[in-house]
Amino acid sequence: MSKKIIVVGSGNAALCAGIAALEKGAEVTIIEKANEQEAGGNSKYTAGAMRFVYNSKEDLLPLLLNPNDEKISITEFGSYTKDKFQKDLLSFNDGAPLSLHQHILIDQSYDTLRWLGTHNIKFEPIYSRQTFKKDGKYVFWGGLTLEAKGEGVGLVEAELREFLRLGGKIVYNTEAKALVYKNDRIVGTDVINADGIEEFLSADSVVLGCGGFEANSEMRAKFMGEEWVKAKVRGTKHNTGAGIAMALEIGADFNGNPKGCHATPMDRNMPNYGNESIPYIERKHYRKICYFLGIMLNKEGKRFVDEGINFRNYTYAQFGRAILNQPSNVAWQIFDRQVDDLLYGEYKFWDASFFESDTIEGLIDQIDDIDKGQALKTIKTYNKAVDSSGSFDPTTLDGKRTSGLTPNKTNWANKLSQPPYKAYPVTCGITFTYGGLKVNKDAAVINVEGAVIKGLYACGEMVGGVFYNGYPGGSGLTSGSVFGRLAGFAAAE
Ligand SMILES: Cc1cc2nc3c(=O)[nH]c(=O)nc-3n(C[C@H](O)[C@H](O)[C@H](O)COP(=O)(O)OP(=O)(O)OC[C@H]3O[C@@H](n4cnc5c(N)ncnc54)[C@H](O)[C@@H]3O)c2cc1C
């Protein structure tokens, strides 16, 4: 008899779990708290970019929607080896070795993308944000090369199509409230159904794929500190940590860094949550992550990070926290004309907030809440400290730096010298939390005594121990797919 499985959530991780379980012959129902329009979680807000191990262009071809595209012959994809992925994750571990979960993510990343391909989920090169043109070729610079067709919306739609094609069932407006544990195992979940009525849904196994606690300001304050109440939420309002709380309630163990999170610089005037009044595809435009092309000043008119310490794939998820730690949790990103063409589309988006002037003085004068005298002094000192001998090259760590500043800017340091000048106000937007449930190699949830909670699995953002103090861009979706697939297979077997 086929196993009866309930999957909670309908983002990338949950859908991968659902597809995997259906592939193994299980009967699967997804329950989703949001309505159909708002379902799909943070996954729908993404660019659909996924980081995985590959050794050459040949490894990428089977994953591509259009492997015969002529542009591919003039593209340098480089490689992203297992060793490089390990080093990238280790660099955020504060000296701790790679966790079991990080090993699983790395080792299963490529196979999982190939598996998605067998389920009609194909990818395209990310020319717009991950390449710069050099000598007539497109050069990838950050180990992140492919995104799902149609970005996050396209990814979730393709996965949902596959889930339904394989016979899966999905119910919206249905919120999981409590896990039901009897005779030493999970037997189902209590929900509030679409009619607002409490109901028990029985199952042989439950897979939790219902996100972290980023949209719950009380849990943010409790786990991460009071200051995190002030962060904007970049994505869905529905990820309030319910899955983590329900599992902790029945004895699951918490794992990972409770204070850790992915948080990026965002337009200071964005709404408090991902804006649901504009189409999904436009929502990510509040992100402002081109600081590496200019400088950032806080309210005191001072720089506070090395804006060029590394490629932005390795800094953007940490710099939201750096901004949150500044007075009033705000900063200004300053650019000149030399880099204007390189600024991502979101800087030119119709409702992007910015000031512009033909002089630095005129620019700073428009900013109300900055120490104007100090800001002018910082820019002057910065300009003087720039080494003019090197050449600016955004495709490499070009070493074009400042000297004698605290902090220095160690790559891509151009003088702010060519008008017009622009200033963009930014604040911190939280993307997702890193602390969560402890799972084993099959994505089965572990209790505080170290034993498996029979019939309970978890995947996606809510798995703790995958990311600690930082994050290489594009790893969240991969992690969701890797642990989702494992959870689905194990739950069905
Ligand atoms: C703006 C933005 C851009 C991003 N860009 C990228 C990117 O390009 N690449 C990348 O790798 N990562 C990116 N991320 C991170 C990525 O979104 C997450 O790592 C990943 O999508 C999480 O997937 P998930 O399936 O775990 O959770 P989600 O996709 O958030 O899904 C969780 C689902 O659970 C539902 N739910 C919550 N509580 C309940 C409940 N009690 N009962 C029933 N359902 C419930 C929610 O409504 C939601 O549908 C981005 C995130 C944001 C916000």
Coordinates of C-alpha atoms in Angstrom, one line a residue, residues 117-490:
G117 CA 16.1 18.2 -15.2
T118 CA 14.4 14.7 -15.2
H119 CA 11.3 16.5 -13.9
N120 CA 11.2 19.1 -16.7
I121 CA 12.9 21.8 -14.7
K122 CA 15.6 23.4 -16.8
F123 CA 17.9 26.4 -16.5
E124 CA 19.4 29.3 -18.3
P125 CA 22.7 31.2 -17.9
I126 CA 22.4 34.3 -15.7
Y127 CA 23.9 36.8 -18.1
S128 CA 22.4 39.9 -16.6
R129 CA 23.8 39.9 -13.0
Q130 CA 26.6 37.3 -13.0
T131 CA 28.7 38.2 -16.1
F132 CA 30.6 41.2 -17.3
K133 CA 31.6 41.5 -21.0
K134 CA 35.4 41.2 -21.6
D135 CA 37.2 41.0 -24.9
G136 CA 33.9 40.1 -26.7
K137 CA 33.1 37.3 -24.3
Y138 CA 30.7 36.9 -21.4
V139 CA 32.7 36.1 -18.3
F140 CA 31.1 34.5 -15.2
W141 CA 32.9 35.8 -12.1
G142 CA 31.1 34.3 -9.0
G143 CA 30.6 30.6 -9.4
L144 CA 26.9 31.2 -9.8
T145 CA 25.9 30.5 -13.4
L146 CA 22.4 29.2 -13.8
E147 CA 18.9 30.3 -13.0
A148 CA 15.5 28.7 -13.5
K149 CA 13.6 29.8 -16.6
G150 CA 11.2 32.6 -15.4
E151 CA 13.2 33.1 -12.2
G152 CA 11.6 32.1 -8.9
V153 CA 8.0 32.3 -10.2
G154 CA 9.0 30.1 -13.2
L155 CA 10.7 27.6 -10.9
V156 CA 7.8 27.3 -8.5
E157 CA 5.3 27.1 -11.4
A158 CA 7.3 24.4 -13.2
E159 CA 7.7 22.4 -9.9
L160 CA 4.0 22.7 -9.1
R161 CA 3.1 21.6 -12.7
E162 CA 5.3 18.5 -12.2
F163 CA 3.9 17.8 -8.8
L164 CA 0.3 17.9 -10.1
R165 CA 1.3 15.9 -13.3
L166 CA 2.6 13.1 -11.0
G167 CA -0.8 13.0 -9.2
G168 CA 0.0 15.3 -6.1
K169 CA -2.8 17.2 -4.5
I170 CA -2.5 20.8 -3.0
V171 CA -4.9 22.6 -0.7
Y172 CA -4.5 26.3 -0.1
N173 CA -5.7 28.5 2.8
T174 CA -4.9 25.6 5.1
E175 CA -2.5 26.3 8.0
A176 CA -0.6 23.5 9.9
K177 CA -1.1 24.3 13.6
A178 CA 0.3 21.2 15.5
L179 CA 2.0 17.9 14.9
V180 CA 0.2 14.9 16.3
Y181 CA 2.5 12.4 17.9
K182 CA 1.1 9.1 19.1
N183 CA 2.6 5.7 20.0
D184 CA 6.1 6.8 19.4
R185 CA 5.6 8.4 15.9
I186 CA 3.9 11.2 14.0
V187 CA 0.5 10.3 12.8
G188 CA -0.6 13.5 11.2
T189 CA -1.2 17.2 11.7
D190 CA -3.8 19.5 13.1
V191 CA -4.8 22.3 10.7
I192 CA -7.1 25.2 10.3
N193 CA -8.8 24.4 7.0
A194 CA -10.0 26.8 4.3
D195 CA -13.3 27.2 6.2
G196 CA -11.5 28.3 9.3
I197 CA -12.3 25.0 11.1
E198 CA -9.8 22.9 13.1
E199 CA -9.3 19.5 11.5
F200 CA -7.0 16.5 12.0
L201 CA -5.3 15.2 8.8
S202 CA -3.8 11.8 9.3
A203 CA -0.6 10.7 7.5
D204 CA 2.2 8.1 7.6
S205 CA 4.7 10.9 7.5
V206 CA 4.8 14.7 7.6
V207 CA 7.4 16.7 5.7
L208 CA 7.8 20.3 7.0
G209 CA 8.9 22.7 4.3
C210 CA 7.3 25.8 5.7
G211 CA 10.2 28.2 6.0
G212 CA 12.1 30.0 8.7
F213 CA 11.0 32.6 11.2
E214 CA 12.1 35.7 9.3
A215 CA 8.6 37.1 9.2
N216 CA 8.0 36.8 12.9
S217 CA 9.3 39.8 14.8
E218 CA 8.8 38.1 18.2
M219 CA 10.9 35.1 17.2
R220 CA 13.5 37.4 15.6
A221 CA 13.8 39.3 18.9
K222 CA 13.9 36.1 20.9
F223 CA 16.6 34.2 18.8
M224 CA 18.5 37.1 17.2
G225 CA 18.2 40.1 19.4
E226 CA 15.9 43.0 19.9
E227 CA 17.5 45.1 17.0
W228 CA 16.2 42.6 14.4
V229 CA 12.6 43.8 15.1
K230 CA 13.6 46.8 12.9
A231 CA 14.5 44.8 9.8
K232 CA 12.3 44.9 6.8
V233 CA 11.2 41.5 5.5
R234 CA 12.2 40.9 1.9
G235 CA 9.9 38.1 1.1
T236 CA 6.7 36.4 2.2
K237 CA 4.8 37.4 5.3
H238 CA 3.8 33.8 5.9
N239 CA 7.1 32.4 7.1
T240 CA 6.5 32.9 10.8
G241 CA 8.5 29.9 12.1
A242 CA 5.4 27.8 12.7
G243 CA 7.1 24.6 11.5
I244 CA 10.1 25.1 13.8
A245 CA 7.8 25.9 16.7
M246 CA 5.6 22.9 16.2
A247 CA 8.5 20.5 16.0
L248 CA 10.2 22.0 19.1
E249 CA 6.9 21.6 20.9
I250 CA 7.1 17.8 20.4
G251 CA 10.8 17.6 21.4
A252 CA 12.8 18.3 18.3
D253 CA 16.3 19.7 18.7
F254 CA 17.3 23.2 17.5
N255 CA 20.4 23.3 15.4
G256 CA 22.7 25.9 13.9
N257 CA 23.3 29.5 14.7
P258 CA 20.1 31.0 16.2
K259 CA 21.3 34.6 15.4
G260 CA 22.4 33.8 11.9
C261 CA 20.4 35.1 8.9
H262 CA 20.6 36.3 5.3
A263 CA 20.0 40.0 5.2
T264 CA 20.8 42.5 2.4
P265 CA 20.9 46.2 1.7
M266 CA 17.4 47.3 0.6
D267 CA 15.7 50.5 -0.6
R268 CA 14.9 52.3 2.7
N269 CA 11.5 53.2 1.4
M270 CA 10.4 49.6 0.6
P271 CA 7.3 48.3 2.3
N272 CA 7.7 46.2 5.4
Y273 CA 7.2 43.0 3.6
G274 CA 7.8 41.9 0.0
N275 CA 5.4 44.1 -1.8
E276 CA 2.4 42.1 -2.8
S277 CA 0.6 44.9 -4.7
I278 CA 3.1 44.8 -7.6
P279 CA 3.7 41.7 -9.8
Y280 CA 6.1 39.1 -8.3
I281 CA 8.6 39.6 -11.0
E282 CA 9.2 43.2 -10.0
R283 CA 9.3 42.7 -6.2
K284 CA 13.0 42.0 -6.0
H285 CA 13.7 45.5 -7.3
Y286 CA 14.0 47.0 -3.8
R287 CA 17.3 45.1 -3.4
K288 CA 20.4 47.4 -3.6
I289 CA 23.6 45.4 -3.8
C290 CA 25.9 47.3 -6.1
Y291 CA 27.8 48.9 -3.2
F292 CA 31.0 47.3 -4.5
L293 CA 30.9 49.8 -7.3
G294 CA 30.9 52.8 -4.9
I295 CA 31.0 53.5 -1.2
M296 CA 28.5 53.3 1.7
L297 CA 28.2 56.1 4.3
N298 CA 26.2 55.9 7.6
K299 CA 24.3 58.7 9.3
E300 CA 27.5 59.9 10.9
G301 CA 28.9 60.4 7.4
K302 CA 31.4 57.5 7.8
R303 CA 32.2 54.4 5.9
F304 CA 31.8 51.2 7.9
V305 CA 32.6 48.2 5.7
D306 CA 35.2 47.3 3.0
E307 CA 32.7 47.5 0.1
G308 CA 35.1 45.6 -2.2
I309 CA 36.3 42.9 0.2
N310 CA 35.0 40.2 -2.1
F311 CA 32.7 39.6 -5.0
R312 CA 29.2 40.7 -4.0
N313 CA 27.9 37.1 -4.1
Y314 CA 29.9 36.6 -0.9
T315 CA 29.1 39.9 0.8
Y316 CA 25.5 40.9 0.0
A317 CA 23.9 38.5 2.4
Q318 CA 26.1 39.9 5.3
F319 CA 26.0 43.6 4.6
G320 CA 22.3 43.9 5.6
R321 CA 23.4 43.1 9.1
A322 CA 26.2 45.6 8.9
I323 CA 23.6 48.3 7.9
L324 CA 21.3 47.2 10.7
N325 CA 24.1 47.8 13.2
Q326 CA 24.6 51.5 12.1
P327 CA 22.8 54.4 13.8
S328 CA 19.1 54.4 12.9
N329 CA 19.8 51.2 10.9
V330 CA 20.4 53.2 7.6
A331 CA 23.1 54.0 5.1
W332 CA 23.7 55.8 1.8
Q333 CA 25.2 54.2 -1.3
I334 CA 27.2 56.7 -3.3
F335 CA 28.2 56.3 -7.0
D336 CA 29.5 58.4 -9.9
R337 CA 29.0 58.3 -13.6
Q338 CA 31.9 55.9 -14.2
V339 CA 29.8 53.0 -12.9
D340 CA 26.4 54.1 -13.8
D341 CA 26.1 51.6 -16.7
L342 CA 27.1 48.8 -14.4
L343 CA 24.4 49.4 -11.7
Y344 CA 21.8 46.6 -11.8
G345 CA 18.4 47.3 -13.3
E346 CA 16.9 47.8 -9.8
Y347 CA 18.8 51.1 -9.4
K348 CA 16.9 52.4 -12.4
F349 CA 13.5 50.8 -11.4
W350 CA 10.6 53.3 -11.6
D351 CA 10.2 53.7 -7.8
A352 CA 13.9 53.5 -6.8
S353 CA 14.7 56.2 -4.2
F354 CA 17.8 58.3 -4.9
F355 CA 19.2 61.8 -5.1
E356 CA 21.3 63.1 -7.9
S357 CA 23.6 66.1 -8.4
D358 CA 26.4 67.4 -10.6
T359 CA 28.5 68.1 -7.5
I360 CA 29.3 66.1 -4.4
E361 CA 28.3 69.1 -2.2
G362 CA 25.0 69.3 -4.0
L363 CA 24.4 65.6 -3.5
I364 CA 25.2 65.6 0.2
D365 CA 23.2 68.8 0.7
Q366 CA 20.0 66.9 -0.3
I367 CA 20.4 64.3 2.4
D368 CA 18.5 65.3 5.6
D369 CA 19.7 62.7 8.0
I370 CA 23.5 62.7 7.5
D371 CA 26.4 64.6 9.2
K372 CA 27.0 66.6 6.0
G373 CA 30.5 68.0 7.1
Q374 CA 31.7 64.5 8.0
A375 CA 30.3 63.0 4.8
L376 CA 32.2 65.5 2.6
K377 CA 35.3 64.9 4.6
T378 CA 35.0 61.1 4.2
I379 CA 34.5 61.3 0.4
K380 CA 37.5 63.7 0.1
T381 CA 39.7 61.4 2.2
Y382 CA 38.5 58.4 0.3
N383 CA 39.3 60.0 -3.1
K384 CA 42.8 60.9 -1.9
A385 CA 43.4 57.3 -0.7
V386 CA 42.5 55.7 -4.0
D387 CA 45.4 54.1 -5.9
S388 CA 45.0 55.5 -9.4
S389 CA 47.6 53.2 -11.0
G390 CA 45.6 50.0 -11.2
S391 CA 42.8 49.4 -13.7
F392 CA 39.2 48.8 -12.7
D393 CA 38.0 45.3 -13.7
P394 CA 34.7 44.0 -12.1
T395 CA 35.3 40.5 -13.6
T396 CA 38.2 39.9 -11.2
L397 CA 39.3 40.9 -7.7
D398 CA 41.2 43.7 -9.4
G399 CA 43.2 44.9 -6.3
K400 CA 42.4 48.5 -7.2
R401 CA 42.3 49.8 -3.6
T402 CA 42.6 52.5 -1.1
S403 CA 45.5 52.8 1.4
G404 CA 45.5 54.2 4.9
L405 CA 41.8 54.1 5.6
T406 CA 39.8 52.3 8.3
P407 CA 38.2 50.4 6.6
N408 CA 40.0 50.4 3.3
K409 CA 38.2 49.5 0.1
T410 CA 40.3 46.7 -1.3
N411 CA 38.9 46.1 -4.8
W412 CA 37.2 48.2 -7.4
A413 CA 38.1 51.5 -5.7
N414 CA 37.5 54.4 -8.2
K415 CA 37.6 58.0 -7.2
L416 CA 34.2 59.6 -7.0
S417 CA 35.1 62.2 -9.6
Q418 CA 32.7 62.1 -12.5
P419 CA 29.3 63.8 -12.3
P420 CA 26.5 63.2 -12.1
Y421 CA 26.7 61.7 -8.6
K422 CA 23.9 59.6 -7.0
A423 CA 23.0 58.6 -3.5
Y424 CA 20.7 55.7 -2.7
P425 CA 19.2 55.4 0.9
V426 CA 19.3 51.8 2.1
T427 CA 18.3 49.8 5.2
C428 CA 18.5 46.1 6.2
G429 CA 16.1 43.6 4.7
I430 CA 16.0 40.1 6.2
T431 CA 15.7 37.3 3.7
F432 CA 15.7 34.1 5.8
T433 CA 17.0 32.7 9.1
Y434 CA 19.8 30.1 9.4
G435 CA 18.9 28.5 12.7
G436 CA 16.3 25.7 12.6
L437 CA 15.6 22.0 13.1
K438 CA 18.2 19.3 13.4
V439 CA 17.9 16.7 10.7
N440 CA 20.0 13.6 9.8
K441 CA 21.3 12.6 6.4
D442 CA 17.8 11.5 5.3
A443 CA 16.3 14.9 6.4
A444 CA 14.6 13.1 9.3
V445 CA 14.0 15.4 12.3
I446 CA 16.1 14.6 15.4
N447 CA 14.9 15.0 18.9
V448 CA 16.8 16.5 21.9
E449 CA 17.9 13.0 22.9
G450 CA 19.5 12.5 19.5
A451 CA 16.9 10.0 18.2
V452 CA 14.9 10.3 15.0
I453 CA 11.3 11.5 15.4
K454 CA 9.6 8.8 13.4
G455 CA 7.5 10.0 10.5
L456 CA 8.8 13.6 10.6
Y457 CA 11.1 15.2 8.0
A458 CA 12.2 18.8 7.3
C459 CA 13.6 20.7 4.4
G460 CA 14.5 24.1 3.1
E461 CA 15.0 27.3 5.2
M462 CA 13.8 25.5 8.4
V463 CA 16.8 23.1 8.4
G464 CA 19.4 24.4 10.8
G465 CA 23.2 24.0 10.4
V466 CA 23.5 24.6 6.6
F467 CA 24.6 28.3 7.0
Y468 CA 26.2 29.9 10.0
N469 CA 27.5 33.5 9.7
G470 CA 27.2 34.0 6.0
Y471 CA 26.1 32.7 2.7
P472 CA 27.3 32.3 -0.9
G473 CA 24.5 33.6 -3.1
G474 CA 22.2 31.0 -4.7
S475 CA 22.7 28.3 -2.1
G476 CA 19.3 28.6 -0.5
L477 CA 17.3 27.1 -3.4
T478 CA 19.9 24.4 -3.9
S479 CA 19.7 23.5 -0.2
G480 CA 15.9 23.4 -0.4
S481 CA 16.0 21.1 -3.4
V482 CA 18.7 18.8 -1.9
F483 CA 17.0 18.4 1.5
G484 CA 13.5 18.4 -0.1
R485 CA 14.5 15.5 -2.4
L486 CA 16.0 13.6 0.5
A487 CA 13.0 14.2 2.7
G488 CA 10.6 13.1 0.0
F489 CA 12.5 9.9 -0.8
A490 CA 12.9 8.9 2.8

